[in-house]
XYZ file of C-alpha atoms in Angstrom:
402
model
C -11.268 21.931 8.949
C -8.560 22.094 6.391
C -8.202 19.535 3.685
C -4.642 18.612 4.980
C -6.326 17.804 8.387
C -9.029 15.729 6.632
C -6.669 13.705 4.595
C -4.591 13.000 7.520
C -7.576 11.737 9.379
C -8.421 9.172 6.595
C -4.762 8.045 6.298
C -5.004 7.554 10.020
C -8.152 5.560 10.229
C -7.114 3.524 7.167
C -3.837 2.553 8.993
C -5.330 1.731 12.087
C -6.694 -1.218 10.253
C -3.553 -1.996 8.512
C -1.705 -1.854 11.675
C -3.761 -4.829 13.067
C -4.278 -6.821 9.787
C -0.505 -6.833 8.570
C 1.106 -8.042 11.967
C -1.766 -10.321 13.253
C -3.926 -11.369 10.568
C -1.722 -14.417 9.923
C -1.672 -15.084 13.763
C -5.709 -15.164 13.678
C -5.524 -17.382 10.612
C -3.417 -20.054 12.664
C -5.679 -19.700 15.551
C -8.494 -20.713 13.285
C -6.665 -23.937 12.433
C -5.036 -22.992 9.167
C -1.524 -24.392 8.202
C 1.318 -22.599 6.690
C 0.255 -23.203 2.988
C -3.204 -22.242 3.743
C -2.233 -19.093 5.192
C -0.035 -18.167 2.475
C -3.067 -18.752 -0.073
C -5.401 -16.669 2.026
C -2.854 -13.837 2.146
C -1.875 -14.309 -1.551
C -5.084 -15.261 -3.588
C -6.962 -12.260 -1.860
C -4.186 -9.910 -3.454
C -5.043 -10.942 -6.989
C -8.496 -9.324 -7.113
C -6.906 -6.106 -6.762
C -5.661 -6.748 -10.503
C -9.284 -5.786 -11.683
C -10.991 -4.425 -8.799
C -8.832 -1.633 -7.976
C -8.344 -0.073 -11.601
C -12.224 -0.576 -12.053
C -13.056 1.544 -9.096
C -10.451 4.248 -9.824
C -11.797 4.389 -13.543
C -15.269 4.909 -12.075
C -13.791 7.738 -9.809
C -12.143 9.261 -12.734
C -15.219 9.162 -14.859
C -17.653 10.660 -12.351
C -15.027 13.000 -11.086
C -15.957 12.317 -7.372
C -13.429 10.290 -5.596
C -14.910 10.881 -2.103
C -18.264 9.154 -3.096
C -16.584 5.888 -4.368
C -14.413 5.593 -1.273
C -17.539 5.993 0.859
C -18.989 3.097 -0.884
C -15.918 1.121 -0.418
C -15.325 2.004 3.175
C -18.778 0.735 4.023
C -18.224 -2.512 2.289
C -14.812 -2.997 3.907
C -16.526 -2.609 7.262
C -19.305 -5.233 6.391
C -17.017 -7.693 4.917
C -14.610 -7.566 8.208
C -17.614 -7.980 10.539
C -17.933 -11.282 8.738
C -14.804 -12.758 10.195
C -16.832 -12.565 13.739
C -18.913 -15.536 12.366
C -16.923 -17.780 9.702
C -15.209 -20.665 10.281
C -12.988 -23.122 7.875
C -10.660 -22.219 5.100
C -13.180 -21.890 2.474
C -15.431 -19.257 4.169
C -12.381 -17.309 5.526
C -10.933 -17.337 2.146
C -14.280 -15.882 0.472
C -14.367 -13.317 3.221
C -10.737 -12.270 2.665
C -11.180 -11.984 -0.793
C -14.223 -9.597 -0.525
C -12.182 -7.397 2.033
C -9.139 -7.252 -0.145
C -10.943 -6.364 -3.274
C -12.548 -3.151 -1.504
C -10.380 -1.906 1.211
C -7.054 -1.720 -0.871
C -9.109 0.177 -3.570
C -9.524 3.305 -1.328
C -5.661 3.792 -1.175
C -5.179 4.975 -5.010
C -8.046 7.116 -4.633
C -6.788 8.949 -1.462
C -3.327 9.011 -2.759
C -4.320 10.763 -5.945
C -6.342 13.295 -3.714
C -3.274 13.866 -1.650
C -1.034 14.231 -4.714
C -3.099 16.675 -6.402
C -3.417 18.683 -3.075
C 0.404 18.713 -3.143
C 0.545 20.033 -6.760
C -2.439 22.468 -6.428
C -2.326 23.926 -3.114
C 1.487 23.163 -2.194
C 0.463 20.596 0.783
C 3.327 18.569 2.317
C 2.341 15.281 1.267
C 4.674 13.340 3.566
C 3.393 15.307 6.691
C -0.001 14.296 5.932
C 0.884 10.743 5.072
C 2.959 10.174 8.204
C -0.149 10.192 10.380
C -1.121 6.859 8.652
C 2.233 5.460 9.986
C 1.571 6.811 13.537
C -1.632 5.171 13.863
C -0.111 1.878 12.365
C 2.271 1.998 15.338
C -0.470 2.571 17.756
C -2.575 -0.277 16.160
C 0.344 -2.966 15.772
C 1.592 -2.348 19.717
C -2.104 -2.061 20.926
C -3.033 -5.279 19.262
C 0.196 -6.896 20.495
C -0.494 -5.975 24.093
C -4.186 -6.922 23.732
C -2.895 -10.380 22.589
C -0.855 -10.804 25.657
C -4.220 -11.359 27.647
C -6.801 -11.810 25.071
C -7.636 -14.921 22.833
C -6.771 -14.207 18.904
C -10.402 -13.581 18.309
C -9.957 -10.210 19.695
C -8.078 -9.386 16.237
C -11.468 -9.515 14.349
C -12.998 -7.192 16.776
C -9.972 -4.767 16.362
C -10.716 -4.949 12.379
C -14.446 -3.962 12.934
C -13.482 -1.095 15.340
C -10.816 0.280 12.810
C -12.939 0.013 9.722
C -15.780 1.837 11.641
C -13.573 4.830 12.306
C -12.238 4.598 8.777
C -15.947 5.059 7.667
C -16.133 8.097 9.662
C -12.690 9.487 8.308
C -13.840 9.287 4.974
C -17.140 11.005 5.430
C -15.177 14.138 6.508
C -13.664 14.537 2.969
C -15.061 17.291 1.311
C -17.426 16.677 -1.664
C -15.785 16.914 -5.101
C -17.505 18.681 -8.070
C -17.206 16.878 -11.336
C -14.774 18.767 -13.554
C -16.249 20.412 -16.721
C -14.979 18.517 -19.694
C -15.252 18.538 -23.193
C -17.066 15.697 -25.145
C -14.722 12.661 -25.343
C -15.191 10.031 -27.869
C -16.248 6.657 -26.562
C -13.602 4.463 -25.521
C -11.016 7.275 -25.784
C -10.175 7.028 -21.762
C -9.914 3.047 -22.059
C -7.511 3.618 -25.193
C -5.425 6.070 -22.810
C -5.207 3.567 -20.097
C -3.920 0.842 -22.500
C -1.382 3.485 -23.915
C 0.177 4.094 -20.382
C -0.398 0.721 -18.929
C 1.684 -0.729 -21.804
C 4.272 1.817 -22.226
C 7.654 0.054 -21.641
C 8.949 2.787 -19.196
C 5.622 2.787 -17.055
C 5.974 -1.314 -17.149
C 9.531 -1.202 -16.039
C 9.074 1.049 -13.194
C 6.096 -0.553 -12.176
C 7.577 -3.879 -12.048
C 10.820 -2.644 -10.382
C 8.814 -1.046 -7.563
C 6.387 -3.803 -7.326
C 9.131 -6.375 -6.766
C 10.783 -3.857 -4.100
C 7.516 -3.917 -2.174
C 7.279 -7.806 -2.719
C 10.371 -8.320 -0.789
C 8.274 -7.910 2.124
C 6.317 -10.836 1.425
C 7.959 -13.301 3.939
C 7.677 -10.417 6.600
C 4.029 -9.636 6.002
C 3.017 -13.392 5.981
C 5.352 -15.034 8.455
C 7.354 -12.367 10.100
C 5.043 -12.239 13.417
C 4.989 -16.098 13.104
C 8.658 -16.387 12.810
C 9.324 -13.968 15.846
C 6.999 -16.085 17.921
C 8.926 -19.124 16.943
C 12.187 -17.502 17.987
C 10.636 -17.053 21.527
C 9.737 -13.371 21.226
C 6.500 -12.095 23.163
C 3.607 -10.475 21.259
C 4.521 -7.046 22.752
C 8.145 -7.307 21.536
C 6.632 -8.208 17.969
C 4.421 -5.431 17.878
C 7.467 -3.042 18.939
C 9.409 -4.684 16.030
C 6.515 -3.784 13.682
C 6.278 -0.308 15.300
C 10.032 0.283 14.937
C 9.883 -0.023 10.978
C 6.934 2.352 10.964
C 8.713 4.967 13.042
C 11.460 5.088 10.517
C 9.037 5.255 7.926
C 7.457 8.328 9.770
C 10.760 10.153 9.957
C 11.176 9.564 6.293
C 7.589 10.863 5.352
C 8.250 14.019 7.648
C 11.619 15.150 5.702
C 10.246 13.693 2.453
C 9.597 17.131 0.711
C 13.199 17.912 0.199
C 14.171 14.303 -0.331
C 11.751 13.813 -3.068
C 12.914 16.849 -4.715
C 16.412 16.131 -4.735
C 16.433 12.263 -5.441
C 13.641 12.000 -7.592
C 11.374 8.889 -8.106
C 13.800 6.554 -9.545
C 16.872 7.117 -7.067
C 14.277 6.660 -4.306
C 13.333 3.388 -5.760
C 17.106 2.191 -6.219
C 17.755 3.395 -2.487
C 14.654 1.234 -1.567
C 15.959 -1.919 -3.395
C 19.547 -1.790 -2.148
C 18.227 -1.442 1.341
C 16.170 -4.403 0.907
C 19.213 -6.603 0.069
C 20.473 -5.594 3.449
C 17.683 -5.767 5.256
C 16.478 -9.317 4.229
C 19.833 -10.788 4.061
C 20.572 -9.777 7.762
C 17.174 -10.737 9.026
C 17.537 -14.274 7.271
C 20.273 -14.946 9.798
C 17.963 -14.570 12.743
C 20.207 -11.865 14.386
C 20.154 -10.571 18.115
C 17.303 -8.585 18.962
C 19.273 -5.360 19.014
C 20.221 -6.122 15.421
C 16.805 -7.091 14.575
C 15.675 -3.753 15.839
C 18.283 -2.085 13.604
C 17.072 -3.900 10.444
C 13.559 -3.008 11.329
C 14.933 0.616 10.890
C 15.380 -0.159 7.183
C 11.562 -0.500 6.649
C 11.793 3.297 6.276
C 13.438 2.983 3.091
C 12.370 -0.489 1.824
C 8.866 0.429 1.981
C 8.806 4.274 2.461
C 11.400 5.219 -0.102
C 9.505 2.950 -2.670
C 6.369 4.035 -1.808
C 7.256 7.947 -2.322
C 9.258 7.033 -5.401
C 6.135 5.300 -6.783
C 3.582 8.080 -6.169
C 5.950 10.728 -7.563
C 6.578 8.611 -10.630
C 2.913 8.164 -11.503
C 2.147 11.799 -10.753
C 4.888 12.945 -13.106
C 4.350 10.203 -15.881
C 0.389 10.229 -15.957
C -1.738 13.268 -17.257
C -4.133 14.450 -14.721
C -7.203 12.822 -16.262
C -5.433 9.231 -15.589
C -4.154 9.903 -12.112
C -6.560 7.773 -10.133
C -6.168 5.130 -12.769
C -2.579 4.925 -13.187
C -2.203 4.985 -9.373
C -4.375 2.184 -9.389
C -2.453 0.110 -12.140
C 0.457 0.420 -9.946
C -1.245 -0.611 -6.753
C -2.817 -3.659 -8.443
C 0.859 -4.726 -9.508
C 2.489 -3.925 -6.151
C -0.062 -5.085 -3.754
C -1.771 -7.648 -6.187
C -0.148 -9.478 -9.037
C 3.611 -9.477 -7.797
C 2.900 -9.451 -4.159
C 0.360 -12.217 -4.660
C 2.726 -14.438 -6.727
C 5.559 -13.883 -4.222
C 3.300 -14.741 -1.167
C 1.954 -17.679 -2.887
C 5.526 -19.009 -3.528
C 7.009 -18.292 -0.055
C 4.233 -20.299 1.719
C 5.833 -23.786 1.134
C 9.223 -22.253 0.972
C 8.879 -20.919 4.599
C 7.387 -24.048 5.736
C 10.640 -25.710 4.459
C 13.412 -23.117 5.074
C 11.635 -20.986 7.940
C 13.477 -17.585 8.434
C 16.019 -18.415 5.756
C 13.249 -17.528 3.258
C 14.165 -13.872 3.501
C 17.367 -14.803 1.412
C 14.865 -14.800 -1.520
C 13.692 -11.772 -0.646
C 17.283 -10.141 -0.569
C 17.663 -11.752 -4.112
C 14.330 -10.075 -5.374
C 15.710 -6.821 -3.995
C 18.919 -7.118 -6.206
C 16.424 -7.817 -9.404
C 14.550 -4.887 -8.360
C 17.706 -2.577 -8.145
C 18.792 -3.709 -11.658
C 15.290 -2.814 -13.045
C 15.283 0.701 -11.405
C 18.772 1.309 -13.042
C 17.219 0.376 -16.379
C 14.569 3.086 -15.867
C 16.883 5.665 -15.033
C 18.655 5.079 -18.438
C 15.249 5.662 -20.100
C 13.008 8.294 -18.495
C 13.841 11.712 -17.376
C 10.619 12.860 -15.956
C 8.289 13.303 -18.856
C 4.685 12.611 -19.104
C 4.145 9.196 -20.956
C 0.901 9.793 -22.378
C 0.622 13.394 -24.118
C -2.213 15.814 -22.455
C -5.182 16.666 -24.775
C -6.945 19.936 -25.452
C -3.664 22.021 -24.951
C -3.169 20.902 -21.347
C 0.635 20.365 -22.009
C 1.677 23.869 -20.646
C -0.584 23.415 -17.674
C 1.163 20.190 -16.699
C 4.716 21.472 -17.204
C 3.818 24.146 -14.843
C 2.479 21.855 -12.328
C 5.704 19.828 -12.451
C 7.741 22.828 -11.985
C 5.973 23.901 -8.951
C-alpha cells in the first residue's frame, strides 16, 4: 500500500469524526440541557488546551523522530475520551470530557500534516489530492449524521463519535513506522531555543495571527450555524447538505491545489481567504434565501480551504525540517486554540443577543485578517525564518525549489 493511500486513509478517518462533531456537537449539547452560553464555553474552553498540548506532543514527535507512534497514542486517547460522552451528564462533566478530547484529537493534525508535507517535498506527492479524502468523508459524515437525526434522538451523535474514532485508530495503524533520523549531538535546550526563535519571529507571529483570525471567522458557524438554521426552519437533512456543500467546494480546491499553491503562494492564498470571509459572513448575516445560502457555503472552499493551504505552505517554507511538526503545532494551537477559543467565547452571548446578525462580526474579523496578510506580503519573500544548522541550508533551498 502506497504512502499516499495510507495518508488519505488517515485523513478520511479523522474527518469522519470531524464531520459529525462540527455540525452536530452543539445540537447534542443543547439536547443535554446546556444553554447558548454554556455551549460556547464547552466549545471554546476545550480549544485552549491546544495552546500547550499540541506543541508538547509535536515536540515529543520531533524529538523521538517517530510521529506514527505519537499519533497512535493520541488516537487511542481520543477514542476513550469520546466514549465517555455515552455516560456523562451535566455541564461540569461534559466540559471535562470535552477538554480531554479536544486536547488529544486535534494534536494528531499537525503530525499528519507534517508527514504529508514532507511526502510532498521528498516524493512529489500531490498534497491536495490526498487531503481531499478528509473533505469527502466530512461530507459523508455530516450528511449521514443529519439523516440519522431525522429519525433518532440526539444521543446517536455520541455513538457516531465512537464509531468514527475507532476507524481513526485503525487508519493510523496503517501508517509506516518511522525510523528515528541519525542526528549529530545537540546541546541541551537548543531545540527549545529554536522553537522560541521561530515562535517570536515578527513575520511568523503576524502570519499566524492573520491566518488564525481568518479561521476564527468560522466561530459563529461552527458553534451556532446548525442551531441558527434549525431556528430558520431548515431540516437536519438540509443542514447536513449545507455543511456538505462547503466541503465540496473545499474538495475542488484541494484537487486543483498543486498549481494554485505554486502560482499564488502562501500569503496570497491567505489574502484570498480573508476577502472571501468578508463576503461570505456579510451575506450569511442577512439570513438570505436558501439558494443564496448554498452559494455562500461554496465560499467555504476559500475561507477555510485557501487559508489552510496557505498556512501549511507558509510553515513548510518558513520553518526548517527539524522544527516542522513543532511549527505546524504552534500554528494549529493559535488557529484552533487561542484565537478560535477567544472568539468563540465572545460570540456565545453575542449570538444569544443578535442571532444570525453575529455573523457581521465575523465579516469584520475577515477584514482585519486581510490587512494582516497584506503586512506579511510586505515583509516576507519565502525565506526560512530560522537558519538551518550543520550545513543544511543548501539542502533546504533545493527542497523549496522542487
